[in-house]
Tab-separated table of C-alpha atoms in Angstrom:
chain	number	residue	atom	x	y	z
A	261	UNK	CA	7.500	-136.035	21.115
A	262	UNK	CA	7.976	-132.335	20.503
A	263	UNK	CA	11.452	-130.774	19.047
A	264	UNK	CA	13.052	-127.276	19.942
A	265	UNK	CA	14.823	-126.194	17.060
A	266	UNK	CA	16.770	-122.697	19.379
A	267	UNK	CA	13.311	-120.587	18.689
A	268	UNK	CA	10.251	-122.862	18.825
A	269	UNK	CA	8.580	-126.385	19.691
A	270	UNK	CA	7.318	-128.561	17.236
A	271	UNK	CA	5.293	-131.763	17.265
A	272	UNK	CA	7.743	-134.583	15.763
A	273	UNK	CA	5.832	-137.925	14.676
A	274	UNK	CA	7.029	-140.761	16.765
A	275	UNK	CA	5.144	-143.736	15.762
A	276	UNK	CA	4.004	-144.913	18.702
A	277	UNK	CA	0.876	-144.092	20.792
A	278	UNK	CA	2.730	-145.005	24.334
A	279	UNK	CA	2.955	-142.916	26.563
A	280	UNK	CA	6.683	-141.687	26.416
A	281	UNK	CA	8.209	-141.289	30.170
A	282	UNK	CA	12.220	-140.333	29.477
A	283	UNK	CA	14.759	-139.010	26.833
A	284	UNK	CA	18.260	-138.656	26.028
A	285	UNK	CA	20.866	-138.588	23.911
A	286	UNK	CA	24.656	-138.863	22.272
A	287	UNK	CA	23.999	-136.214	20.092
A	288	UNK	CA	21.057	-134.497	17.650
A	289	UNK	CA	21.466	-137.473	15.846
A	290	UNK	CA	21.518	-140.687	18.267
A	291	UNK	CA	18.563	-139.947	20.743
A	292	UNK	CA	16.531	-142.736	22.887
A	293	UNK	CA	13.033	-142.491	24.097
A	294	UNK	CA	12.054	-144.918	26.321
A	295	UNK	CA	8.545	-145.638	27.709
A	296	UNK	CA	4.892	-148.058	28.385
A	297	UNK	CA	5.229	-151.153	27.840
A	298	UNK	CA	8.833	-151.268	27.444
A	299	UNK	CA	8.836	-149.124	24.462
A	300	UNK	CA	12.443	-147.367	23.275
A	301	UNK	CA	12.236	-145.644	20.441
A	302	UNK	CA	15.392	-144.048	18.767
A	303	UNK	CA	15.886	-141.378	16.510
A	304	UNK	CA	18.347	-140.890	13.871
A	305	UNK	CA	18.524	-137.321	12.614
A	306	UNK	CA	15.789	-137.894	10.666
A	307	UNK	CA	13.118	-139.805	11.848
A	308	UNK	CA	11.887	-142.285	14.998
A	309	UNK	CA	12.161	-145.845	14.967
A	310	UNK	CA	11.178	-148.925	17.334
A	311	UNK	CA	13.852	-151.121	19.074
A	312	UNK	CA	12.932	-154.450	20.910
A	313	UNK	CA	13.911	-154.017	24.141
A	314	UNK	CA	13.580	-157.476	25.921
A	315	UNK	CA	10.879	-156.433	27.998
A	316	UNK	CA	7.349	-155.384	28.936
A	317	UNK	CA	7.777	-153.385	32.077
A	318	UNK	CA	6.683	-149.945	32.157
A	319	UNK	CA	10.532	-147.953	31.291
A	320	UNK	CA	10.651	-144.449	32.892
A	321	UNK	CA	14.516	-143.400	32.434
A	322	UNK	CA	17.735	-143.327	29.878
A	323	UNK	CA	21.089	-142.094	30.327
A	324	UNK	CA	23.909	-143.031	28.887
A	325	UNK	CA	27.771	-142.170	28.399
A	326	UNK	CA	27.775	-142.724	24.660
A	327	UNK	CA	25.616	-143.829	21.929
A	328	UNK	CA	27.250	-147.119	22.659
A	329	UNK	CA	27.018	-147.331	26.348
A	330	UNK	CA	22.807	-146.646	27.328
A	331	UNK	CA	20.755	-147.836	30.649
A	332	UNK	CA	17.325	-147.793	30.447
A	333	UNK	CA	15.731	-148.408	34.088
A	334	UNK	CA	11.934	-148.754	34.774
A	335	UNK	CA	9.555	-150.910	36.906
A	336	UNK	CA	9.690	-153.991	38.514
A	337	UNK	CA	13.748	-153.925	38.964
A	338	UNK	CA	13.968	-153.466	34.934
A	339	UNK	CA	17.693	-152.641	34.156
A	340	UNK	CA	18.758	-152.474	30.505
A	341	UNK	CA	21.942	-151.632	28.881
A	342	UNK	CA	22.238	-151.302	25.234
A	343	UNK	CA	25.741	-151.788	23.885
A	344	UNK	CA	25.339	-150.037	20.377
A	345	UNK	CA	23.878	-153.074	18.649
A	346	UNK	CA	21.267	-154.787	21.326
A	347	UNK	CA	19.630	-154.203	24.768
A	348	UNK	CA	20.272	-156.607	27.417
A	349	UNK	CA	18.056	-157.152	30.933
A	350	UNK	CA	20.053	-156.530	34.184
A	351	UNK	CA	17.265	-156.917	36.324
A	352	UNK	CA	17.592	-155.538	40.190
A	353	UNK	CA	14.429	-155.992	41.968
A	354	UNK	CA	12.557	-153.210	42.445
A	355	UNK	CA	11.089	-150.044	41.084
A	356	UNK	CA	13.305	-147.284	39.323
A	357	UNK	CA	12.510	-143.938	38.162
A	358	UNK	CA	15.488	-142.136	36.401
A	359	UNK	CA	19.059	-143.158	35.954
A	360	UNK	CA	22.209	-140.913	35.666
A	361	UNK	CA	26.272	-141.330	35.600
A	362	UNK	CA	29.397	-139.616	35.242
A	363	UNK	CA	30.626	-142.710	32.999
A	364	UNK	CA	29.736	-146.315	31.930
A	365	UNK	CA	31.628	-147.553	35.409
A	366	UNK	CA	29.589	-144.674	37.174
A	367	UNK	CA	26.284	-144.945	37.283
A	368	UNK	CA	23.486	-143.785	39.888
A	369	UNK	CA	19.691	-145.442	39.314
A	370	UNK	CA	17.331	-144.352	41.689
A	371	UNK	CA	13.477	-145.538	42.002
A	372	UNK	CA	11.262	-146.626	45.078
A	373	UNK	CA	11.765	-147.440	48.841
A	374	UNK	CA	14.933	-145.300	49.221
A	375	UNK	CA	16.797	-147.060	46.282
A	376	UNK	CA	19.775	-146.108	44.760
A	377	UNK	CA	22.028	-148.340	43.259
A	378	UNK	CA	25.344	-148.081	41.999
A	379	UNK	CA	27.393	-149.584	38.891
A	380	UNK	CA	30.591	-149.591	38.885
A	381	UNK	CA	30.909	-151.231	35.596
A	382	UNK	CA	30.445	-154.720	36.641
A	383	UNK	CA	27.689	-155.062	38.722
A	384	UNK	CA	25.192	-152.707	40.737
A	385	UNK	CA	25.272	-152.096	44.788
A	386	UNK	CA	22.777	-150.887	47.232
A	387	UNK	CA	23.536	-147.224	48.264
A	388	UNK	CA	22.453	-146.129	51.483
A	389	UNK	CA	20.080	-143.255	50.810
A	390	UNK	CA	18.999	-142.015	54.295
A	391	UNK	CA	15.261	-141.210	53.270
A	392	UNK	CA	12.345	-143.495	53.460
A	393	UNK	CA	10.936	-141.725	50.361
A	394	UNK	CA	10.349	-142.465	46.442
A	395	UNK	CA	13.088	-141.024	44.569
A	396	UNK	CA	12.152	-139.543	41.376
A	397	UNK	CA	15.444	-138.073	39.433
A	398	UNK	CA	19.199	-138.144	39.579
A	399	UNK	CA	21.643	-136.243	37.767
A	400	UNK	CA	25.726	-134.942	38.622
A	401	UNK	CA	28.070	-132.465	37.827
A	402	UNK	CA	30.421	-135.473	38.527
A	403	UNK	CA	30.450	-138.523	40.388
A	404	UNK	CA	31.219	-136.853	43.587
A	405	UNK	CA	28.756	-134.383	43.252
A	406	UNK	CA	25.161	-136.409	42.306
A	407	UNK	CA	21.551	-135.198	43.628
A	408	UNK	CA	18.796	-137.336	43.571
A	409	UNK	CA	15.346	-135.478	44.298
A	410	UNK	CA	11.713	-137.074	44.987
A	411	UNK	CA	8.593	-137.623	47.368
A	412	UNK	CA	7.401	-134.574	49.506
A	413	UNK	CA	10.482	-132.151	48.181
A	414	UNK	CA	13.244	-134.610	49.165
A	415	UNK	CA	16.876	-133.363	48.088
A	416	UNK	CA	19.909	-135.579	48.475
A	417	UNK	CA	23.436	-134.991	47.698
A	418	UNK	CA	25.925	-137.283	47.561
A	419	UNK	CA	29.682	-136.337	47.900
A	420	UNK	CA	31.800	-139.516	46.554
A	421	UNK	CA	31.276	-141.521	49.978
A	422	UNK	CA	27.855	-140.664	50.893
A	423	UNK	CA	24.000	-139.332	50.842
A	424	UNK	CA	22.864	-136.486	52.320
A	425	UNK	CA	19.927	-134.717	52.953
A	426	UNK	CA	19.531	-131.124	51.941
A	427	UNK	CA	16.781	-128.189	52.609
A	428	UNK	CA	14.942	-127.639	49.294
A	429	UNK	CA	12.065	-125.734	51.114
A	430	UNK	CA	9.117	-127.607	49.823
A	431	UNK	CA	6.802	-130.280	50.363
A	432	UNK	CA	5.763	-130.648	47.262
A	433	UNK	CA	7.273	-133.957	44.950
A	434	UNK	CA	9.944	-133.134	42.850
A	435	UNK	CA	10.541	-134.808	39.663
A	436	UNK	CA	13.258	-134.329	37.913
A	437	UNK	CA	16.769	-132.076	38.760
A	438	UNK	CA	19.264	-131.041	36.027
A	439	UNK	CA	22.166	-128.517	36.237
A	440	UNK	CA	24.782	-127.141	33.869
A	441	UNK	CA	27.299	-126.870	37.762
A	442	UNK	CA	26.736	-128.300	41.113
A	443	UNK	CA	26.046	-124.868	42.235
A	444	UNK	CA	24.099	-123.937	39.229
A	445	UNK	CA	20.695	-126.125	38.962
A	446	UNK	CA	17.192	-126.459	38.617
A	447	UNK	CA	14.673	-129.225	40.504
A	448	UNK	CA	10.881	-129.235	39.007
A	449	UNK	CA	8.305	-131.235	40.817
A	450	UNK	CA	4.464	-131.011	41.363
A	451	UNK	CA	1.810	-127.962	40.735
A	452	UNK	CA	4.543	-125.887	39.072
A	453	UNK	CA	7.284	-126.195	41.601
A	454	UNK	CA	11.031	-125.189	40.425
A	455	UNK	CA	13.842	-124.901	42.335
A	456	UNK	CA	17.151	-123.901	41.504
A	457	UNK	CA	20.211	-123.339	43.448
A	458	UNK	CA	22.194	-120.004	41.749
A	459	UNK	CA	25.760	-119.968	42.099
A	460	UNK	CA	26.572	-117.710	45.062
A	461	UNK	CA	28.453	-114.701	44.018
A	462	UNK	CA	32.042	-114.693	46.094
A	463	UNK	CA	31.928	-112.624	49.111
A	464	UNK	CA	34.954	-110.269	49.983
A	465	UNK	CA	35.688	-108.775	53.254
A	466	UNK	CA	37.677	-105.474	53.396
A	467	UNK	CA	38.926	-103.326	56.008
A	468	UNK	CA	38.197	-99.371	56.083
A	469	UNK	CA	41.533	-98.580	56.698
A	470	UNK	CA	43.158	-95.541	58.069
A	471	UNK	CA	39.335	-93.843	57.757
A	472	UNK	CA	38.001	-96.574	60.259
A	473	UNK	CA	35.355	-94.982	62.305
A	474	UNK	CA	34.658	-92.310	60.425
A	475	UNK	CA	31.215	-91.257	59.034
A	476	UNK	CA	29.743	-89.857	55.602
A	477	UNK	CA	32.902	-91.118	54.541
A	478	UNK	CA	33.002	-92.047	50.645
A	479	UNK	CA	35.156	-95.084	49.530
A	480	UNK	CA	35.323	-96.057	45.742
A	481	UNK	CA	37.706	-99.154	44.803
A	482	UNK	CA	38.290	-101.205	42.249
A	483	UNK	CA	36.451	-105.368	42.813
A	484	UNK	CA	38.162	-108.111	40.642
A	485	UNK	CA	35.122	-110.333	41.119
A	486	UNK	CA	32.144	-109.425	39.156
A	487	UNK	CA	28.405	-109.517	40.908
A	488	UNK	CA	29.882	-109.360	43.984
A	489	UNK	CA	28.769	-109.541	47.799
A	490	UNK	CA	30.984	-106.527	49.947
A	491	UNK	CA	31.031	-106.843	53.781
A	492	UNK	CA	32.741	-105.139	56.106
A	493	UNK	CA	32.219	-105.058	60.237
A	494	UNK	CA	30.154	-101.711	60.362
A	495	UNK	CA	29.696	-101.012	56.816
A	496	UNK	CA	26.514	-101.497	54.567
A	497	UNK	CA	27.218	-102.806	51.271
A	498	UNK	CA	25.549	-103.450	48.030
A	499	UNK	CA	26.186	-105.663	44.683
A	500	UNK	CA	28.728	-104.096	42.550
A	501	UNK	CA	29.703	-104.916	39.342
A	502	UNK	CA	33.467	-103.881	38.624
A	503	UNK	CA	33.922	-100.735	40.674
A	504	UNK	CA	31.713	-100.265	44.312
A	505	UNK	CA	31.168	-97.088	46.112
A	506	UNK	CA	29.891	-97.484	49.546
A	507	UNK	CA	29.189	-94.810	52.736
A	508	UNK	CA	30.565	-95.274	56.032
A	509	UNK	CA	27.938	-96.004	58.761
């Protein structure tokens, strides 16, 4: 388990010699590390500690919605939920990888054969995912804006009624997606691969006015968007930042 303290990494002692396959966390304080052989390991601020977690099934993913409120998901159709005291099976019957929700009645786990499931805070559904795949990570800017990514570069998006696919450009597995926006994130994956998908800068469309047609001729204005896209039919334009100045064609 290593630590980044805002300038460097540091090995942290975790008593355990599992290997460790997920983290997360309430705060700097209340983190869970879940692993082999069912291991979850919590930290407290100060140091790493064992929990029992009901189970022997390899554990590969953690999310939760408070320190309170935690799913663990792993193999075999292992579902746990810890509820700030114990963990508790809620076992589904197959194989997941990584878990993710916008709440504690919102939750997206997704693992092998296509699978994502759904909790709505009292029981998990069958999504349909549209892939054939192994899904390897989930994560949302809300729950109406999830992507799950996995085998061979898959990308799906959901949109609060369904899965889609989406063009990440690879073939290569990707493992894991996180974003701080749905239009700002990053996807990493196999032999180095990273995505990310930048937020597009707006794009404005102007007209030349009363100097339409003309050439050589120099326009300077004012943008209220910064890192901005300018297009106009018969015009070349740049990125501007604040004030553009562009040449007629």
């Amino acid at each position: 388990i290593l630590h980044y303290d805002g300038s460097s990494w540091s090995a942290m002692s975790s008593g355990t010699t599992k290997h460790i396959d997920g983290v997360w966390g309430s705060s700097g304080s209340n983190v869970f590390a879940v692993g082999e052989d069912g291991t979850i390991l919590h930290y407290n601020g100060s140091s790493w500690s064992a929990m029992s977690s009901g189970t022997t099934n390899y554990l590969s993913g953690v999310w939760g919605s408070s320190g309170s409120d935690v799913f663990a998901v792993g193999d075999w159709g292992t579902i746990l939920h810890y509820d700030g005291s114990s963990w508790s099976v809620m076992n589904s019957g197959t194989i997941f990888n990584k878990v993710w929700g916008s709440s504690g009645s919102d939750v997206f786990a997704v693992g092998g054969r296509e699978t994502i499931l759904h909790y709505d805070g009292s029981s998990w559904s069958v999504m349909t995912s549209g892939t054939t795949g192994y899904l390897y990570g989930v994560w949302g800017s809300s729950g109406s804006d999830v992507f799950a990514v996995g085998y061979s570069g898959r990308i799906l998006h959901y949109d609060g009624s369904s899965w889609s696919a989406m063009s990440s450009g690879t073939t290569s597995s990707l493992w894991g997606v996180w974003g701080s926006s749905g239009s700002n994130f990053f996807a990493v994956g196999h032999s180095g691969t990273i995505l990310t998908r930048a937020a597009q800068a707006p794009s404005i469309t102007i007209s030349a006015g009363p100097n339409s047609g003309q050439t050589g001729q120099q326009l300077t204005f004012g943008a209220s968007a910064t890192n901005c896209t300018l297009r106009a039919s018969g015009w070349t334009w740049g990125t501007s930042v604040g004030t553009f100045s562009g040449t007629a064609n």
